[in-house]
Amino acid sequence: MNNILIEKINKKEAEICVIGLGYIGLPLSLSFANCGFKVLGIDIDKQKIENLNQQISYISDISNEDLKNTISNQKIEFTSDYHNITSCDAIIICVPTPLNKTKDPDISYIVAVAEEIAKYDISNKLISLESTVYPGATEEIILPILSQNSKFNVGKDFNVIFSPERIDPGQKNWDLKNTPKVIGGITKECGELGMNLYNCVSEKIVQVSSTRAAEMTKLLENTFRAANIGLINEMAILCQKLDLDIWEVIEAAKTKPYGYMPFYPGPGLGGHCIPVDPRYLEWKLETLNSESKYIKLSEEINFSMPQYVVDRAKEIISKNKLENKITIIGATYKKDVSDIRESPAIDIMQILHDEKIPFNYNDPYIHEIKLSNKTYYSESINNLNNNQILGIIVTDHSSYNWSELSENFKFIFDTRNALRNFNKQDVNIFKL
Ligand SMILES: NC(=O)c1ccc[n+]([C@@H]2O[C@H](COP(=O)([O-])OP(=O)(O)OC[C@H]3O[C@@H](n4cnc5c(N)ncnc54)[C@H](O)[C@@H]3O)[C@@H](O)[C@H]2O)c1
């Protein structure tokens, strides 16, 4: 059975369905279409489908031009209707896996998609889960739903793999093509089929022995990042106490050619991955009456950073007798993206809001932010006379002109070291 599917894939006659057209699914669906495959993109958000069909992109890494070119090749179709899934040979799931209110994994989106797929005949199909999950989830949660009470046998009637998404939105050097793709199949043959599928969109594929190993690979990568960011955030706080510049120390440390890898402190973790993924692993460990000390400690440090930023800001205001008002410069979770999910800027604003400290913000990508029933609108920095107001650089978008900014702000708390090459006598810069 796999041979027929492999041949279809190799001849690019296979049809591919991508479910969930967000930051991950949309670029992936365009990549497959640009490779020559016929692609069906499904999303339950009808507004997104309408935008896509009008060639309007909502993802900063995809331009309207990219979208237009792919659509004009007639290789891609966007819909909210699952019915056409029957003609697809491979189905790739890219829906969210966030945390719920109790900070436990919310796998309801992947379960809903698996239940939807299971309504159709999945024989001879390859199903790939790309959404980040805890070790065992593909096999324990998704597979039983797809098997439809053992009506279908995996590896015989249909194929299942887990292949974590590793792309980094806004990243210019590493994309889907040149970032190696990890694949783990429920069976070895499922994995090999997956290697054939992703061969066209990825230059290098790494096959691991199981879906569990692939799931854990993704969690190791992001836990490694979260733990190292926790360490360097703690070092930043310690350096401040020791009256040392952490940024200078990191620059010196990274000249060591081996045994050191630079991580940078910041106002807190953000995005859909680093603050969330370690918690998936932690939750799984809790079900085994176990725990990860590193995850707990780094969460404690990283999630306390927004409060640390506010406390430092209050100290700067008080020592310099500034107006009791703050301007937040940059609100997205990292530079040059339009994503505010889990952004530390939002946490900082919420603390300011709760502590009744007046503030405004500017972000070229985010025009309004709702906090506790109040809507804040992005204000033009240049229209404000902020000489006695502290500006906090939370997100260092490339489009910011720091020289212009310093015309308005004479007191800047720079949590990103954005002003590292900036030297102006009349501007007071406070580093993290
Ligand atoms: N964004 C990142 O940087 C990143 C990086 C690596 C991995 N991931 C992982 O990839 C997965 C997707 O993340 P994302 O950032 O693309 O999310 P996203 O929220 O941008 O997109 C998910 C899309 O799925 C759609 N959706 C939800 N339920 C659906 C359903 N039942 N049927 C069809 N569509 C449905 C939503 O409408 C949305 O458009 C997550 O598991 C995430 O952890 C994300």
Coordinates of C-alpha atoms and ligand atoms in Angstrom, one line a residue:
M1 CA 0.0 0.0 0.0
N2 CA 2.8 2.4 0.9
N3 CA 4.5 1.9 -2.4
I4 CA 1.5 3.3 -4.3
L5 CA 1.3 6.3 -2.0
I6 CA 5.1 6.8 -2.3
E7 CA 4.8 6.7 -6.1
K8 CA 2.0 9.3 -6.0
I9 CA 4.1 11.5 -3.7
N10 CA 7.2 11.2 -5.8
K11 CA 5.3 12.0 -9.0
K12 CA 3.6 14.9 -7.1
E13 CA 0.2 13.4 -7.9
A14 CA -0.7 13.1 -4.2
E15 CA -3.1 15.6 -2.9
I16 CA -2.3 17.2 0.5
C17 CA -4.6 18.7 3.0
V18 CA -3.4 21.1 5.7
I19 CA -5.8 21.6 8.6
G20 CA -5.3 24.9 10.5
L21 CA -4.0 27.8 8.5
G22 CA -2.3 29.9 11.1
Y23 CA 1.4 30.8 11.6
I24 CA 2.4 27.2 10.8
G25 CA -0.2 25.8 8.5
L26 CA -0.4 28.6 6.0
P27 CA 3.3 28.8 5.1
L28 CA 3.3 25.0 5.0
S29 CA 0.4 24.8 2.7
L30 CA 2.0 27.3 0.3
S31 CA 5.3 25.4 0.4
F32 CA 3.6 22.2 -0.7
A33 CA 1.6 24.0 -3.4
N34 CA 4.8 25.7 -4.7
C35 CA 6.4 22.3 -4.8
G36 CA 3.8 21.2 -7.3
F37 CA 1.3 19.4 -5.1
K38 CA -2.4 20.0 -5.1
V39 CA -3.2 21.4 -1.7
L40 CA -6.5 21.8 0.2
G41 CA -6.2 24.2 3.1
I42 CA -8.9 23.9 5.8
D43 CA -9.6 26.3 8.6
I44 CA -12.7 26.7 10.7
D45 CA -12.2 30.4 10.9
K46 CA -14.4 31.6 8.0
Q47 CA -13.0 35.1 8.1
K48 CA -9.5 33.7 7.5
I49 CA -10.8 31.6 4.6
E50 CA -12.5 34.7 3.1
N51 CA -9.3 36.7 3.4
L52 CA -7.2 33.9 1.8
N53 CA -9.6 33.6 -1.1
Q54 CA -9.3 37.4 -1.6
Q55 CA -5.5 36.9 -1.5
I56 CA -5.1 38.8 1.8
S57 CA -2.5 37.4 4.1
Y58 CA -2.7 37.8 7.9
I59 CA 0.7 36.3 8.5
S60 CA 3.7 38.7 8.4
D61 CA 6.0 36.1 6.8
I62 CA 3.6 35.6 3.9
S63 CA 3.0 38.6 1.6
N64 CA -0.2 39.1 -0.4
E65 CA 2.0 38.7 -3.5
D66 CA 3.2 35.2 -2.3
L67 CA -0.4 34.3 -1.8
K68 CA -1.5 35.6 -5.1
N69 CA 1.3 33.8 -7.0
T70 CA 0.4 30.4 -5.4
I71 CA -3.3 30.8 -5.9
S72 CA -2.8 31.8 -9.5
N73 CA -1.0 28.5 -10.1
Q74 CA -4.3 26.9 -9.2
K75 CA -2.6 24.4 -6.9
I76 CA -4.3 25.5 -3.7
E77 CA -7.8 25.8 -2.5
F78 CA -9.0 27.2 0.9
T79 CA -12.1 26.2 2.6
S80 CA -13.9 25.6 5.9
D81 CA -15.5 22.4 4.5
Y82 CA -13.9 19.1 5.5
H83 CA -15.8 17.1 2.7
N84 CA -13.1 17.3 0.1
I85 CA -10.7 15.6 2.5
T86 CA -11.7 12.3 0.9
S87 CA -9.7 13.0 -2.2
C88 CA -6.5 13.8 -0.2
D89 CA -3.7 11.4 0.3
A90 CA -1.9 13.2 3.1
I91 CA -3.5 15.2 5.9
I92 CA -1.3 17.5 8.0
I93 CA -2.7 18.8 11.3
C94 CA -1.5 22.3 12.4
V95 CA -4.1 23.5 14.9
P96 CA -3.3 25.1 18.3
T97 CA -2.2 23.3 21.4
P98 CA -2.4 26.0 24.1
L99 CA -2.8 25.7 27.8
N100 CA -6.2 25.9 29.5
K101 CA -7.2 28.1 32.5
T102 CA -5.5 25.7 34.9
K103 CA -2.3 25.8 32.8
D104 CA -2.8 22.2 31.7
P105 CA -2.4 21.1 28.1
D106 CA -5.5 21.9 26.0
I107 CA -5.6 19.2 23.4
S108 CA -9.2 19.8 22.5
Y109 CA -8.3 21.3 19.0
I110 CA -6.3 18.3 17.9
V111 CA -9.0 15.9 19.3
A112 CA -11.7 17.9 17.4
V113 CA -9.7 17.6 14.2
A114 CA -9.0 13.9 14.6
E115 CA -12.8 13.3 15.2
E116 CA -13.6 15.3 12.1
I117 CA -11.1 13.3 10.0
A118 CA -12.4 10.0 11.4
K119 CA -15.8 10.7 9.9
Y120 CA -14.2 10.0 6.5
D121 CA -12.6 7.0 4.9
I122 CA -8.9 7.3 5.9
S123 CA -7.7 4.1 4.2
N124 CA -4.4 4.5 2.4
K125 CA -3.9 8.0 3.8
L126 CA -0.9 9.4 5.7
I127 CA -1.8 11.6 8.7
S128 CA 0.8 13.9 10.1
L129 CA 0.4 15.8 13.4
E130 CA 2.6 18.9 13.6
S131 CA 1.0 20.6 16.6
T132 CA 3.2 20.4 19.6
V133 CA 2.1 17.7 22.1
Y134 CA 3.4 15.8 25.1
P135 CA 5.2 12.5 24.6
G136 CA 2.7 9.8 23.9
A137 CA -0.2 12.0 22.7
T138 CA -0.1 11.0 19.0
E139 CA -0.3 7.3 20.0
E140 CA -2.5 7.5 23.0
I141 CA -5.0 10.2 21.9
I142 CA -5.0 10.7 18.1
L143 CA -4.4 7.2 16.9
P144 CA -7.4 5.6 18.8
I145 CA -9.7 8.2 17.3
L146 CA -8.4 7.7 13.8
S147 CA -8.6 3.9 14.1
Q148 CA -12.3 4.2 14.7
N149 CA -12.6 1.4 17.2
S150 CA -10.0 -0.7 15.4
K151 CA -11.8 -0.6 12.1
F152 CA -8.6 0.6 10.6
N153 CA -5.1 -0.8 11.4
V154 CA -2.3 1.7 11.5
G155 CA 0.7 0.8 9.3
K156 CA -1.6 -1.5 7.3
D157 CA -4.7 0.5 6.3
F158 CA -3.4 4.0 7.1
N159 CA -0.3 5.8 8.4
V160 CA 0.4 8.1 11.2
I161 CA 3.4 10.2 12.0
F162 CA 4.4 13.1 14.3
S163 CA 6.5 15.8 12.8
P164 CA 7.1 18.8 15.0
E165 CA 7.0 22.2 13.4
R166 CA 10.3 24.1 14.0
I167 CA 9.9 27.2 12.0
D168 CA 10.4 30.5 13.8
P169 CA 8.1 33.3 12.6
G170 CA 10.1 36.4 11.6
Q171 CA 13.3 34.4 11.3
K172 CA 15.1 35.5 8.1
N173 CA 17.9 32.9 7.9
W174 CA 16.1 29.7 8.7
D175 CA 12.9 28.6 7.1
L176 CA 10.9 25.5 6.3
K177 CA 13.3 24.5 3.6
N178 CA 16.6 24.7 5.3
T179 CA 15.5 23.8 8.9
P180 CA 15.9 20.0 9.2
K181 CA 12.5 18.2 9.8
V182 CA 12.2 15.6 12.4
I183 CA 9.8 12.7 11.8
G184 CA 8.7 9.8 13.9
G185 CA 6.2 7.2 12.7
I186 CA 3.9 4.9 14.6
T187 CA 5.6 2.2 12.6
K188 CA 9.0 2.4 10.8
E189 CA 7.1 2.3 7.4
C190 CA 4.9 5.2 8.5
G191 CA 8.0 7.2 9.2
E192 CA 9.5 6.4 5.8
L193 CA 6.4 7.5 4.1
G194 CA 6.6 10.7 6.0
M195 CA 10.2 11.2 4.8
N196 CA 8.9 11.0 1.2
L197 CA 6.2 13.4 1.9
Y198 CA 8.3 16.1 3.5
N199 CA 11.2 15.6 1.1
C200 CA 10.1 18.3 -1.3
V201 CA 9.6 21.0 1.3
S202 CA 12.6 20.2 3.5
E203 CA 16.2 19.9 2.5
K204 CA 17.0 17.5 5.4
I205 CA 14.9 15.0 7.2
V206 CA 15.8 13.3 10.4
Q207 CA 13.8 10.1 11.2
V208 CA 13.6 9.0 14.8
S209 CA 12.3 5.7 16.1
S210 CA 8.8 6.7 17.2
T211 CA 6.2 9.4 17.4
R212 CA 7.1 9.7 21.1
A213 CA 10.8 10.4 20.4
A214 CA 9.7 13.1 17.8
E215 CA 7.3 14.6 20.4
M216 CA 10.0 14.7 23.0
T217 CA 12.5 16.2 20.6
K218 CA 10.3 19.3 20.2
L219 CA 9.9 19.6 23.9
L220 CA 13.6 19.1 24.6
E221 CA 14.4 22.0 22.2
N222 CA 12.0 24.4 23.7
T223 CA 12.6 23.4 27.3
F224 CA 16.4 23.9 26.6
R225 CA 15.6 27.4 25.4
A226 CA 13.3 28.2 28.3
A227 CA 15.8 26.9 30.9
N228 CA 18.7 28.9 29.4
I229 CA 16.6 32.0 29.1
G230 CA 15.7 31.5 32.8
L231 CA 19.3 31.2 33.7
I232 CA 20.3 34.4 31.8
N233 CA 17.4 36.3 33.2
E234 CA 18.5 35.4 36.7
M235 CA 22.1 36.5 35.7
A236 CA 20.7 39.8 34.5
I237 CA 19.0 40.4 37.9
L238 CA 22.2 39.4 39.7
C239 CA 24.4 41.7 37.5
Q240 CA 22.1 44.6 38.2
K241 CA 22.7 44.0 41.9
L242 CA 26.5 43.7 41.3
D243 CA 26.4 46.9 39.3
L244 CA 27.6 45.0 36.2
D245 CA 26.3 45.2 32.6
I246 CA 25.0 41.7 31.7
W247 CA 25.1 42.6 28.0
E248 CA 28.8 43.4 28.2
V249 CA 29.4 40.1 30.1
I250 CA 27.5 38.0 27.5
E251 CA 29.5 39.6 24.6
A252 CA 32.7 38.7 26.3
A253 CA 31.6 35.2 27.3
K254 CA 30.5 34.4 23.7
T255 CA 34.0 34.9 22.4
K256 CA 34.8 31.5 23.9
P257 CA 34.8 29.3 20.8
Y258 CA 33.5 26.2 22.6
G259 CA 31.3 25.3 25.6
Y260 CA 29.3 28.5 25.6
M261 CA 26.2 29.5 23.7
P262 CA 24.7 33.0 24.1
F263 CA 21.2 33.5 25.4
Y264 CA 19.8 36.9 26.1
P265 CA 17.7 38.3 29.0
G266 CA 14.5 40.1 28.3
P267 CA 11.2 41.3 29.7
G268 CA 9.7 37.8 29.8
L269 CA 8.8 34.9 27.6
G270 CA 6.3 35.2 24.8
G271 CA 4.8 33.4 21.8
H272 CA 3.0 30.2 21.4
C273 CA 5.9 27.9 22.1
I274 CA 8.6 28.7 24.7
P275 CA 6.1 29.7 27.6
V276 CA 3.8 26.8 26.7
D277 CA 5.7 23.7 25.6
P278 CA 7.7 23.0 28.8
R279 CA 4.4 22.9 30.6
Y280 CA 3.3 20.1 28.3
L281 CA 6.3 18.1 29.4
E282 CA 5.8 19.0 33.1
W283 CA 2.1 18.0 32.9
K284 CA 3.1 14.6 31.5
L285 CA 5.6 14.1 34.2
E286 CA 3.0 14.9 36.8
T287 CA 0.8 12.1 35.5
L288 CA 3.8 9.8 36.3
N289 CA 4.3 11.3 39.8
S290 CA 7.5 12.9 38.6
E291 CA 8.6 16.4 37.9
S292 CA 11.3 18.6 36.2
K293 CA 13.2 20.9 38.6
Y294 CA 14.6 22.8 35.7
I295 CA 11.2 23.6 34.1
K296 CA 9.8 24.7 37.5
L297 CA 12.7 27.0 38.2
S298 CA 12.9 28.6 34.8
E299 CA 9.1 29.2 34.8
E300 CA 9.4 30.9 38.2
I301 CA 12.2 33.2 36.9
N302 CA 10.9 33.8 33.4
F303 CA 7.3 34.5 34.5
S304 CA 8.5 37.0 37.1
M305 CA 10.3 39.2 34.6
P306 CA 7.3 41.4 33.7
Q307 CA 6.9 42.3 37.4
Y308 CA 10.7 42.9 37.6
V309 CA 10.5 45.3 34.7
V310 CA 7.6 47.2 36.3
D311 CA 9.5 47.4 39.7
R312 CA 12.6 48.6 38.0
A313 CA 10.6 51.2 36.0
K314 CA 9.0 52.5 39.3
E315 CA 12.4 52.8 40.8
I316 CA 13.8 54.8 37.8
I317 CA 10.7 57.1 37.9
S318 CA 11.1 57.7 41.6
K319 CA 14.9 58.3 41.5
N320 CA 14.7 60.7 38.6
K321 CA 11.5 62.4 39.7
L322 CA 9.8 61.6 36.4
E323 CA 6.1 62.0 35.7
N324 CA 4.2 58.9 36.9
K325 CA 3.4 57.7 33.4
I326 CA 5.0 55.1 31.1
T327 CA 5.2 54.5 27.4
I328 CA 5.5 50.9 26.3
I329 CA 7.6 50.8 23.0
G330 CA 6.7 47.5 21.2
A331 CA 4.0 45.1 22.2
T332 CA 4.4 41.9 20.2
Y333 CA 6.2 39.0 21.8
K334 CA 9.3 39.4 19.6
K335 CA 10.5 41.8 17.0
D336 CA 9.1 42.1 13.5
V337 CA 6.1 39.8 14.0
S338 CA 2.4 40.7 14.5
D339 CA 1.7 38.2 17.2
I340 CA 0.9 39.3 20.8
R341 CA 0.2 35.8 22.2
E342 CA 1.7 35.4 25.6
S343 CA 3.6 38.7 25.0
P344 CA 5.4 40.0 28.1
A345 CA 4.3 43.5 27.0
I346 CA 0.7 42.5 27.7
D347 CA 1.7 41.2 31.1
I348 CA 3.6 44.5 31.8
M349 CA 0.6 46.5 30.7
Q350 CA -1.8 44.4 32.8
I351 CA 0.4 45.0 35.9
L352 CA 0.5 48.8 35.1
H353 CA -3.3 48.7 34.6
D354 CA -3.9 46.8 37.9
E355 CA -1.5 49.1 39.8
K356 CA -3.2 52.2 38.2
I357 CA 0.0 53.5 36.7
P358 CA -1.0 55.5 33.6
F359 CA 0.6 54.2 30.4
N360 CA 0.3 54.3 26.6
Y361 CA 1.9 52.2 24.0
N362 CA 3.2 52.1 20.4
D363 CA 3.5 49.1 18.2
P364 CA 3.6 49.3 14.4
Y365 CA 1.9 45.9 14.1
I366 CA -0.8 46.1 16.8
H367 CA -3.3 48.9 16.7
E368 CA -5.3 48.1 19.8
I369 CA -5.0 46.0 22.9
K370 CA -7.9 45.1 25.2
L371 CA -7.2 44.8 28.9
S372 CA -9.8 44.2 31.6
N373 CA -12.6 45.8 29.4
K374 CA -10.5 48.8 28.5
T375 CA -9.1 49.2 25.0
Y376 CA -5.7 50.9 24.5
Y377 CA -4.8 52.2 21.1
S378 CA -1.3 52.4 19.6
E379 CA -0.2 56.0 19.7
S380 CA 2.3 57.7 17.5
I381 CA 5.6 58.1 19.4
N382 CA 6.4 61.3 17.5
N383 CA 3.3 63.0 18.5
L384 CA 4.1 62.8 22.2
N385 CA 6.3 65.1 24.2
N386 CA 7.8 62.5 26.5
N387 CA 10.8 64.3 28.0
Q388 CA 9.6 63.6 31.6
I389 CA 8.1 60.2 30.8
L390 CA 9.9 56.9 30.9
G391 CA 9.8 54.9 27.7
I392 CA 10.3 51.1 28.1
I393 CA 11.6 49.3 25.0
V394 CA 9.8 45.9 25.3
T395 CA 10.0 44.9 21.7
D396 CA 12.8 46.1 19.4
H397 CA 11.1 46.1 16.0
S398 CA 13.6 46.8 13.2
S399 CA 11.4 49.6 11.9
Y400 CA 12.0 51.7 15.0
N401 CA 14.3 54.6 14.4
W402 CA 16.2 54.9 17.8
S403 CA 17.6 58.2 16.9
E404 CA 14.2 59.7 16.3
L405 CA 12.9 58.0 19.4
S406 CA 15.5 59.8 21.5
E407 CA 14.2 63.1 20.3
N408 CA 11.1 62.4 22.3
F409 CA 12.3 60.3 25.2
K410 CA 15.1 61.4 27.5
F411 CA 14.6 58.5 29.8
I412 CA 14.6 55.0 28.3
F413 CA 14.5 51.6 30.0
D414 CA 15.9 49.3 27.4
T415 CA 15.0 45.7 28.2
R416 CA 16.3 44.4 24.8
N417 CA 19.7 46.2 24.6
A418 CA 18.3 47.8 21.4
L419 CA 20.3 51.0 22.1
R420 CA 23.7 49.1 22.3
N421 CA 25.2 51.2 19.6
F422 CA 23.6 54.4 20.6
N423 CA 25.4 57.2 22.4
K424 CA 23.7 60.4 23.0
Q425 CA 24.7 62.6 26.0
D426 CA 21.2 63.9 26.8
V427 CA 19.4 60.6 26.9
N428 CA 19.4 58.5 30.0
I429 CA 19.4 54.8 29.2
F430 CA 18.7 52.2 31.8
K431 CA 19.6 48.6 30.9
L432 CA 17.9 45.4 32.1
Ligands
LIG1 N1 3.6 29.8 15.9 C1 4.8 29.3 16.1 O1 5.9 29.9 16.2 C2 5.0 27.8 16.3 C3 6.3 27.2 16.1 C4 6.4 25.8 16.2 C5 5.3 25.0 16.5 N2 4.1 25.6 16.7 C6 2.9 24.7 17.0 O2 2.1 24.6 15.8 C7 0.7 24.5 16.2 C8 -0.1 25.6 15.5 O3 0.4 26.9 15.9 P1 0.0 28.2 15.1 O4 0.9 29.2 15.7 O5 0.1 28.0 13.7 O6 -1.5 28.4 15.6 P2 -2.5 29.5 15.0 O7 -3.5 29.8 16.1 O8 -1.8 30.6 14.3 O9 -3.3 28.7 13.9 C9 -4.1 27.6 14.1 C10 -5.2 27.6 13.2 O10 -6.0 26.5 13.4 C11 -7.4 26.8 13.1 N3 -8.2 25.8 13.7 C12 -8.5 25.6 15.0 N4 -9.4 24.5 15.2 C13 -9.6 24.0 13.9 C14 -10.3 22.9 13.4 N5 -11.0 22.1 14.2 N6 -10.3 22.7 12.1 C15 -9.6 23.6 11.2 N7 -8.9 24.6 11.7 C16 -8.9 24.8 13.0 C17 -7.5 28.2 13.7 O11 -8.6 28.9 13.2 C18 -6.2 28.8 13.3 O12 -6.3 29.5 12.1 C19 0.7 24.6 17.7 O13 0.7 23.3 18.3 C20 2.0 25.3 18.0 O14 2.4 24.9 19.3 C21 3.9 26.9 16.5

